[in-house]
Structure formats: C-alpha cells, structure tokens
Coordinates of C-alpha atoms in Angstrom, one line a residue:
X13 CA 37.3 26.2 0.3
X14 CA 33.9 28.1 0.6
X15 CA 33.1 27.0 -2.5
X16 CA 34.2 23.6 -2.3
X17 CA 31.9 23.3 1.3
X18 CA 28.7 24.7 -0.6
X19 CA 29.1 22.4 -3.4
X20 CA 29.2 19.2 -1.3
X21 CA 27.0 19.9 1.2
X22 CA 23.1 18.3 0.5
X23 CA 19.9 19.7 -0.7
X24 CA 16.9 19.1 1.5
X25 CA 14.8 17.0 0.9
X26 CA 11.1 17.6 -0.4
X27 CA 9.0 19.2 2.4
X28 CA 5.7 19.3 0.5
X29 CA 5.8 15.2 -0.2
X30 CA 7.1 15.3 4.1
X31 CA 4.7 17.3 5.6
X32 CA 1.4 15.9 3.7
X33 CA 2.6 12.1 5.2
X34 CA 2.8 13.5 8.3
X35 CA -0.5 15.0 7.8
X36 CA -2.3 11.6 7.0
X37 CA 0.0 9.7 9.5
X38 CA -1.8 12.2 12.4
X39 CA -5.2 12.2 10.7
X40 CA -4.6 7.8 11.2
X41 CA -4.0 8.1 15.0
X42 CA -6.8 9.9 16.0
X43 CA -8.6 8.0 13.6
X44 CA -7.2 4.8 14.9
X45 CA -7.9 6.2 18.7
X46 CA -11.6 6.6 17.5
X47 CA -11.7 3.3 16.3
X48 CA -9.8 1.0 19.1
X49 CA -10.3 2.8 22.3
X50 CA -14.0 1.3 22.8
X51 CA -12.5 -2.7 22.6
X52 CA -9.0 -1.8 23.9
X53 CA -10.2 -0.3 27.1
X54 CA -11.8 -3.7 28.2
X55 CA -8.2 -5.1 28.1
X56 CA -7.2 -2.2 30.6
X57 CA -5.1 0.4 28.1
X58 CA -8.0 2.2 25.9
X59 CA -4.7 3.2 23.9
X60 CA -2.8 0.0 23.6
X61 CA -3.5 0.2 19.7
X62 CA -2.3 3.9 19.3
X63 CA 0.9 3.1 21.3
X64 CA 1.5 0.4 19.2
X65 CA 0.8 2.6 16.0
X66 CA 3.0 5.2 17.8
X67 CA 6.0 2.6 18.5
X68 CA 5.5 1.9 14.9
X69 CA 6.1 5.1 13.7
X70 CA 9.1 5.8 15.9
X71 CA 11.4 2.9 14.1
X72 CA 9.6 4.3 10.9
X73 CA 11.1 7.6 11.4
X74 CA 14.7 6.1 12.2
X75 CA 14.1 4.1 9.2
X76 CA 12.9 6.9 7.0
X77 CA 15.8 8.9 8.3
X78 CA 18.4 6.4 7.5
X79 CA 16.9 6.0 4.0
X80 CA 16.1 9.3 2.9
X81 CA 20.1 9.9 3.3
X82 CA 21.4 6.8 1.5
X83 CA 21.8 7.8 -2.1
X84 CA 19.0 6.0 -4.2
X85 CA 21.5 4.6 -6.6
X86 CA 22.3 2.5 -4.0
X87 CA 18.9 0.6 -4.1
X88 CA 19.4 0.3 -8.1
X89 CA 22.7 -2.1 -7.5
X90 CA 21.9 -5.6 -8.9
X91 CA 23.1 -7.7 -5.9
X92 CA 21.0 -5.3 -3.5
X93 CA 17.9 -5.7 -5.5
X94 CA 18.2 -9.3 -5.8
X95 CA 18.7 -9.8 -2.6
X96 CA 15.6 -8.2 -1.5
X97 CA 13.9 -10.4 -4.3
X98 CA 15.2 -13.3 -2.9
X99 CA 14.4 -12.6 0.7
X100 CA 11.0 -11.8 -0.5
X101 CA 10.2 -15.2 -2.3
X102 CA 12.2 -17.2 0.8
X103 CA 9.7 -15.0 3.4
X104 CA 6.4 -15.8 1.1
X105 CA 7.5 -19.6 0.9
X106 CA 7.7 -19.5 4.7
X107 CA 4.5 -18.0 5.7
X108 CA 2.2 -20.4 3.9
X109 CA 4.3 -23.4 6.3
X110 CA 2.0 -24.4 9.1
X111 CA 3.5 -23.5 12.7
X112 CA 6.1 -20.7 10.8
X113 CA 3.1 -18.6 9.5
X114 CA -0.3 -17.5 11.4
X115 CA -3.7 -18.7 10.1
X116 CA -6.0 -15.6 10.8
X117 CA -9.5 -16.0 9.3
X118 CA -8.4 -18.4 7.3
X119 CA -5.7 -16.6 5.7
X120 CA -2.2 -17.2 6.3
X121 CA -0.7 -13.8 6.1
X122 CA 1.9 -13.4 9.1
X123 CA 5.3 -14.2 10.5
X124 CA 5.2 -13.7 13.9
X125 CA 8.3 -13.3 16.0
X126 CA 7.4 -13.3 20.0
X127 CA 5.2 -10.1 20.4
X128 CA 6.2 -9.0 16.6
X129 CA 4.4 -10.0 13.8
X130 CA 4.5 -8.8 10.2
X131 CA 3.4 -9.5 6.6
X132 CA 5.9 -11.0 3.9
X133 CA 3.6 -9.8 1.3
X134 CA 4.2 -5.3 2.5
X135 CA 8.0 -6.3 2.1
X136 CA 7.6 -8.0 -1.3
X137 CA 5.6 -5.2 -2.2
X138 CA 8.7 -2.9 -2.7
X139 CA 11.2 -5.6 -3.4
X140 CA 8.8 -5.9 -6.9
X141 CA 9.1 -1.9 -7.1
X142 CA 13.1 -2.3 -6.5
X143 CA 13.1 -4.9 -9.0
X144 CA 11.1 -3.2 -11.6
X145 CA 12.7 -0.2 -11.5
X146 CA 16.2 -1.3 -11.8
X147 CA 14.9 -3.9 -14.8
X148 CA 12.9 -1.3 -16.9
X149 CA 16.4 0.5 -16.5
X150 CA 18.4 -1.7 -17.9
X151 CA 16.2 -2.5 -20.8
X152 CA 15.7 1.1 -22.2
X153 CA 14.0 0.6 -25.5
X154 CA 13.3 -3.2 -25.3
X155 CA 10.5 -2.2 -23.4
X156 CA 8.6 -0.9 -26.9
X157 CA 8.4 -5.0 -27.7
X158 CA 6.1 -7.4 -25.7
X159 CA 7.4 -10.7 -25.7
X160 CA 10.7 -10.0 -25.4
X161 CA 10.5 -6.7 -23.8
X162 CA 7.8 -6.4 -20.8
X163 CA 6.6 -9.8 -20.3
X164 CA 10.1 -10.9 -19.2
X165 CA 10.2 -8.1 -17.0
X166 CA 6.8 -9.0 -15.3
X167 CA 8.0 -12.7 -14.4
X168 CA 9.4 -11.8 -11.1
X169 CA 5.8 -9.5 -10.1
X170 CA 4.1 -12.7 -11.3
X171 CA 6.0 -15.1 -9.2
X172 CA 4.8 -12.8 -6.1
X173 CA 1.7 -12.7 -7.2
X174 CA 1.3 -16.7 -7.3
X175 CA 3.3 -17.4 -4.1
X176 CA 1.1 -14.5 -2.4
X177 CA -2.1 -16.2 -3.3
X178 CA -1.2 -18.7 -2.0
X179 CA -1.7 -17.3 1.3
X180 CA -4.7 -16.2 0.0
X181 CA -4.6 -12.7 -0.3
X182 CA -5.1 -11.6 -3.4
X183 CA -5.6 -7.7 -2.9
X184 CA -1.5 -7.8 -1.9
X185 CA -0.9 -9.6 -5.1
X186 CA -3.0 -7.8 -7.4
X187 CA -1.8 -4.7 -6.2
X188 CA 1.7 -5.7 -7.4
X189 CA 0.4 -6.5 -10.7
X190 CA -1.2 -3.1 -10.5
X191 CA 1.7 -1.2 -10.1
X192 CA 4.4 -3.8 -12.2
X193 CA 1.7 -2.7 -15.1
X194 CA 2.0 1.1 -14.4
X195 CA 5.4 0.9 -14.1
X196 CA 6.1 -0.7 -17.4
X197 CA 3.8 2.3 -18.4
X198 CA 6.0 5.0 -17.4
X199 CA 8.8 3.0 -18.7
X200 CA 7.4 4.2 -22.5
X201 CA 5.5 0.9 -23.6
X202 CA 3.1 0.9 -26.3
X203 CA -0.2 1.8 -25.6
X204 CA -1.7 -1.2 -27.5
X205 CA 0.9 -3.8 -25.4
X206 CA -0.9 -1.9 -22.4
X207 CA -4.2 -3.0 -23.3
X208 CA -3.3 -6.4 -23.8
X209 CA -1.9 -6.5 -20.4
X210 CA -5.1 -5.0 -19.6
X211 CA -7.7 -7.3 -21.3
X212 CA -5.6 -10.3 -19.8
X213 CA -5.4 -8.8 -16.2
X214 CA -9.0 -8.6 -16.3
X215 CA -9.4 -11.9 -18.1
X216 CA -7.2 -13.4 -15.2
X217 CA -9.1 -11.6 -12.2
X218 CA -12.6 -12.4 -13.8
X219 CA -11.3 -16.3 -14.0
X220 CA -10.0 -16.0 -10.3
X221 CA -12.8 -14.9 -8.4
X222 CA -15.5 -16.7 -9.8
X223 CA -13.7 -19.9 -9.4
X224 CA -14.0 -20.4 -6.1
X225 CA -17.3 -20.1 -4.3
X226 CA -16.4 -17.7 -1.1
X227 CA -14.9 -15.7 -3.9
X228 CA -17.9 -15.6 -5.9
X229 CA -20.3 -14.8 -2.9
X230 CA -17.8 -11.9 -2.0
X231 CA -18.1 -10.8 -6.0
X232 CA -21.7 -10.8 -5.4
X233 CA -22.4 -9.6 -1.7
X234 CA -20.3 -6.2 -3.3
X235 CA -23.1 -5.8 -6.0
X236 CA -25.6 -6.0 -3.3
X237 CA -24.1 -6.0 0.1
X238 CA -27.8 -5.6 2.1
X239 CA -29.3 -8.8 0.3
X240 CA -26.5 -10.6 2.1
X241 CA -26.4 -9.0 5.0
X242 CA -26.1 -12.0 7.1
X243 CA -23.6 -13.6 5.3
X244 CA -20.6 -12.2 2.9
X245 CA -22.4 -8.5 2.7
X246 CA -22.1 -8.0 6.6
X247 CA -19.3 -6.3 6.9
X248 CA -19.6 -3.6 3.7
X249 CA -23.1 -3.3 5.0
X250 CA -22.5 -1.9 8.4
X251 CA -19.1 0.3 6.3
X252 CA -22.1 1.7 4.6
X253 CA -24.0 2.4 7.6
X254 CA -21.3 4.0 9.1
X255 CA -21.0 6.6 5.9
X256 CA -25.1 7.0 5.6
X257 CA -24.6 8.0 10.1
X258 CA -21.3 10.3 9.7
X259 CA -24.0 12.9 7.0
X260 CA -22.0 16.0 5.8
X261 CA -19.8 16.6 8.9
X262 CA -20.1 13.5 11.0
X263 CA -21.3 12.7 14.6
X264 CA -17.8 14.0 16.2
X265 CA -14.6 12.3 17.3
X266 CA -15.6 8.8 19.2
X267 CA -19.1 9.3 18.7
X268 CA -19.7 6.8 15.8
X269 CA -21.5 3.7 17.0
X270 CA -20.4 1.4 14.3
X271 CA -17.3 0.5 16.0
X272 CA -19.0 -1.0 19.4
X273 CA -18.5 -4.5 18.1
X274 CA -21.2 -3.4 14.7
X275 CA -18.1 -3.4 12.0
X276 CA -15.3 -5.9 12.0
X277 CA -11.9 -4.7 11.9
X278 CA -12.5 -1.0 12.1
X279 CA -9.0 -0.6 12.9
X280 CA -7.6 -2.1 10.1
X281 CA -9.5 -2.6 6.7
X282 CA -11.9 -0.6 7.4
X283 CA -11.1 2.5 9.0
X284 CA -12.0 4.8 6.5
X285 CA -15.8 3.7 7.4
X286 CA -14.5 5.1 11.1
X287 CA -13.6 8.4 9.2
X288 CA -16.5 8.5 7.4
X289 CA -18.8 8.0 10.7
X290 CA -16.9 10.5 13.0
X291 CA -16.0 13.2 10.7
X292 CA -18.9 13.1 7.6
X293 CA -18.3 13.4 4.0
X294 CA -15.8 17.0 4.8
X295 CA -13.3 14.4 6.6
X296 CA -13.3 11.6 3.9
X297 CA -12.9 14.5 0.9
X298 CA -9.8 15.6 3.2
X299 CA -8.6 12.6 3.5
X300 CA -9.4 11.9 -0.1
X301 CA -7.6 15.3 -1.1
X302 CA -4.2 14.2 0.9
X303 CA -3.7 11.3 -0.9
X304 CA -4.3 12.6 -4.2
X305 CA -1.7 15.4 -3.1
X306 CA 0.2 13.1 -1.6
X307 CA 0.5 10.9 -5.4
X308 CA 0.8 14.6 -7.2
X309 CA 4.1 15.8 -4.5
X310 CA 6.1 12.1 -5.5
X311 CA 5.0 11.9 -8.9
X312 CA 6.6 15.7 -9.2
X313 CA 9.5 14.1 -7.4
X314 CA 9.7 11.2 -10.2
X315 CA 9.2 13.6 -13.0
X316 CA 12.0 16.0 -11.9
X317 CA 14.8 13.6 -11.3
X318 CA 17.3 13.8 -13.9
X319 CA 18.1 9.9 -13.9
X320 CA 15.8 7.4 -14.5
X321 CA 16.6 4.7 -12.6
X322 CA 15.3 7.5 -9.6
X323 CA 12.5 8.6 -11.6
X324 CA 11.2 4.9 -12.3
X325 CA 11.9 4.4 -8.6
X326 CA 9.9 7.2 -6.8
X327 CA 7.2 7.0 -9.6
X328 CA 6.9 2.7 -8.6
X329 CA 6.8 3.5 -4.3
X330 CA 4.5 6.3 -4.6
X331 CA 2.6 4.4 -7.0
X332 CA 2.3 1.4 -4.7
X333 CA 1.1 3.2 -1.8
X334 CA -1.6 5.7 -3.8
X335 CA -3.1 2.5 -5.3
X336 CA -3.1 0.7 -1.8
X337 CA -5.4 3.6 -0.3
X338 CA -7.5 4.3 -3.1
X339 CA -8.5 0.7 -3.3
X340 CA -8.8 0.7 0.4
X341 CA -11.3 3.4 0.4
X342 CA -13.3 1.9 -2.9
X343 CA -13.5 -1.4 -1.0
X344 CA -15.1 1.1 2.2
X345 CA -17.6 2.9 0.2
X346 CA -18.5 -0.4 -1.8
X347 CA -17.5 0.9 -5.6
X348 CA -14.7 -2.1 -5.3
X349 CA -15.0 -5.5 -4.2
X350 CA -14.1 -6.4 -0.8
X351 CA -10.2 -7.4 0.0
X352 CA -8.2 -6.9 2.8
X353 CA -6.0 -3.9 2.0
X354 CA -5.1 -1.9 4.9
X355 CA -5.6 2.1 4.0
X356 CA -1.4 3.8 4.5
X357 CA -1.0 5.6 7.7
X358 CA -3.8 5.1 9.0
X359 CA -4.9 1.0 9.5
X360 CA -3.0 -0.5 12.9
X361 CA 0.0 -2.4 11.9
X362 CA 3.3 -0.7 13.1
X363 CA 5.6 -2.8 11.0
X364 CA 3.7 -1.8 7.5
X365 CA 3.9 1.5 8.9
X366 CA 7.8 1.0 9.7
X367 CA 8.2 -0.5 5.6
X368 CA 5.7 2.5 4.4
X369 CA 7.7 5.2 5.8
X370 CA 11.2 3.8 5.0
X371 CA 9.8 3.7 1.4
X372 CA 9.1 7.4 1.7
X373 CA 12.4 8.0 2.8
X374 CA 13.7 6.9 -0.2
X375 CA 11.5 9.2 -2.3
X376 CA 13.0 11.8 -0.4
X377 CA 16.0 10.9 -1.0
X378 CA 15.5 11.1 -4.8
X379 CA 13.9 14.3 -3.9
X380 CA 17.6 15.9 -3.1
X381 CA 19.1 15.2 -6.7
X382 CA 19.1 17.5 -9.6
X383 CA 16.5 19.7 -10.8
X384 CA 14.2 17.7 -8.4
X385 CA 14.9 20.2 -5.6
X386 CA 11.4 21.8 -5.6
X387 CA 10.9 22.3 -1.6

C-alpha cells in the first residue's frame, strides 16, 4: 500500500522556473509603484495602479494554481484546442466592431466589460501556442517538407496575425509569427525552409511598415529619435533620456523625473525606461539576467519532458513570453522599432498578468512529468 501511495502521489513542480517569475513579478511592482504613484496620487490613491497589478496577480495565482495541476495532455486534446482557436478568432472579430471594442490612440485593442477590460490579442497569443503545439505533434515528419508540411501549419498564426492588424497592432501579431516560426523550428524543420520563412517574414514586415505613412515616420523616428523629437521620436527620446539620467546605478527608487508627465505610458510600454532611470544600468542587466534565466529554467523544462506534445508546449509559452520582453526592452533602449508590447510582469494590465501566469502554470505542470523533475 506504501508503495502504491508513493507511486501516485505528484512530483513538484519546477521551483527554479517558480521562484525567478516571482522574482520579476516583485521587481514589476515596485517598478510599477515608481512609475504610477506621481499621476495616481492626484486621483486620491498614489497606489491604485499597484492594487490593481496586485488584484491581477491574485486570480493569476488561482489560475496558475489550477493550471499547473491539470495534466498538460489535457491542453493537447483537439476539441480543447480548437475551442480556444475559435474563441480567439470570435474575440479578435469583435474588438475591431465599433461600440464592442475600445478605440485608445487610435488603436482598437480592448474588450471592456464594466470596470474590466482586456486584450483579445494576449488570449490569442497562447491559443496560437496551443494550436501549434498540438499540430506540429500530429505531423511528426511532415514537418521536413514546406508546402505541405509547415505552411499548412502556419495558416491558423496567419489568420491571427491578419485579424490582429486589423486592430492595428502589429507588435501582438508579429510576435505570433515570431514564435509559430520558432516553433516549427524546434519541431525539426529544415534549416533552408527556415530561411525562407525568414527572407519572406522580413519581405512582409519591410512591405508593411513602409506602406503606410505613420508607419514609416515611426520606422524612421527609431533610426533618429532626437531629429523627431516633436513628432513620432518623442516618446523613445525622453526612454532614452531616462537611461542616459539612471548612469550606472540610477537616481534611487521614485527619484527619476521622466515619469512626471516627460514619458508617455511609463507604466505600460515603457517601463523598462522607469527601470532604467531609478535603478541605472545594474537594475536593467538584472532585469536583463532574469529573463534570460527565466527562457534557460522553461526551455530546460521543454527539453526534459519525455513527450513531445509537452516539450513543443512549454518550449511555444516560454518562447512567447521571452520574445515579448526582449522586444519590449529593444523597443525601450531604441535598438527595435517602436510597438506597443507590454514588458511580462512588470507593465500594468492585471488581466495579461492573470493569462501570463496561467501560462506559467502550465509549464509547471509539464515540469512534474518524467525526467523533467529537475527542482
């Protein structure tokens, strides 16, 4: 009976991948108090923002929870992932309707629900990962062949990526295509069907942005943010102010300046240049450093797992949220053009928070089978 109770009951999960997300998600509080309590405390509550961020991470946690204990195969049934792809493409079609999604900036991004809002585009993010995953499964060897092997696999990433354009927002949508592509990758494709992808990816993104002429001013303010400082190159400008102030080790918690109405959206897209301002180049290489730890713990996770279904899986959600931040933090210290990609854990949006972390969970999850049992 002893025997019989050891064997059934489960592994923990991995505490290294746990402990560094908990690591970043602290860092992105008092990050995010540095950044919002200036504004917020006009409005009465100088931390409205963090206990927003901090409501956020509570139903993330029960999410996470609940995630990281139902087995991953779960995720890889057809009918599950389908649903999620068709809730996806219904959610996308609905935001870009006038009075059921919310024009911000010009962009029409959100779904908001009385005091809730969210974006379509963070839940269609994973669906694609679901979808890929279970697909590249399925296929096996097909994927060595391009026409009939990984360009099938990509329509449903591509369909995203049009409907999410739509919106516009093409950061969200690249970033899908991003990690499809790595995916496929990982899956064993060819290296010269990779750099076809590639040279069409780039072929398509070079067409996109210069067709349009806010596009092209953004392409161009990037190259030389300071010659347009009045116009497009404003807001990587004062990002890049905010780095050249924070020096080595940064002018201390709450002290940077760039936030008192200087930088737009410090809470959000660019929050890194917050970072970079309060704590100096040593807190941006830390920040830097947890990520990079945080892609090296999953990718252990994905490498591990005995199935590959899970492997595909963890490697695809740990994938999608490494390449979110590092083009987050490009954008901030103006080696990427600017998009509006919110950095993980740390820019204010509970619900993306609430969708990160349940992601995570299921990592963790994955974490518990087989060899992969590394904590």
């Amino acid at each position: 009976m002893l025997a019989i109770s050891g064997r059934r009951r489960q592994k923990p999960v991995d505490k290294t991948l746990l402990t560094i997300m908990l690591m970043l998600m602290m860092l992105g509080l008092v990050t995010l108090f540095s950044a919002t309590y200036y504004k917020a405390q006009d409005a009465g509550d100088p931390l409205s923002e963090v206990k927003k961020q901090l409501f956020g991470a509570a139903v993330g946690a029960a999410a996470m929870t609940a995630t990281a204990h139902i087995p991953y195969t779960f995720w890889g049934q057809r009918k599950v992932v389908m649903a999620g792809v068709g809730l996806s493409f219904l959610l996308l079609l609905l935001v870009v309707i006038p009075g059921i999604g919310t024009s911000i900036n010009g962009s029409r991004r959100w779904i908001t629900m009385g005091p809730l809002s969210f974006q379509p585009g963070e839940f269609a993010k994973y669906s694609a990962v679901l979808f890929m995953a279970m697909t590249l499964n399925v296929r096996g060897k097909k994927i060595l062949k391009l026409w009939t092997g990984i360009l099938p696999v990509l329509i449903v990433p591509g369909i995203m990526f049009l409907l999410i354009l739509e919106q516009p927002n093409l950061s969200t949508a690249g970033t899908i295509i991003i990690v499809s592509v790595l995916m496929v990758m990982l899956a064993g494709a060819k290296w010269r069907h990779m750099a076809l992808l590639g040279a069409g990816g780039l072929t398509v993104g070079a067409y996109y942005a210069w067709s349009a002429e806010y596009r092209r001013e953004r392409l161009l303010s990037f190259m030389d943010p300071f010659a347009k400082m009045s116009d497009e190159g404003y807001q990587l400008s004062q990002s890049l102010i905010a780095f050249g102030s924070g020096g080595l080790f940064g002018m201390g918690l709450g002290q940077g300046r760039q936030k008192y109405a200087y930088l737009p959206y410090p809470e959000s897209d660019f929050i890194f240049a917050i970072v970079g301002e309060d704590f100096g180049l040593a807190g941006c290489l830390a920040v830097i450093l947890l990520f990079v730890a945080f892609l090296a713990a999953g990718m252990r996770i994905a490498l591990h797992c005995e199935d590959r279904f899970g492997c595909l899986l963890a490697a695809g959600i740990i994938c999608m949220i490494s390449v979110q931040a590092f083009i987050n933090m490009g954008v901030v210290v103006g080696v990427l053009p600017t998009t509006g990609l919110p950095l993980p854990f740390f820019s204010a949006g509970g619900t993306s928070l609430s969708i990160t972390m349940a992601a995570v969970g299921i990592v963790l999850n994955i974490s518990r089978s087989g060899t992969n049992n590394l904590a």
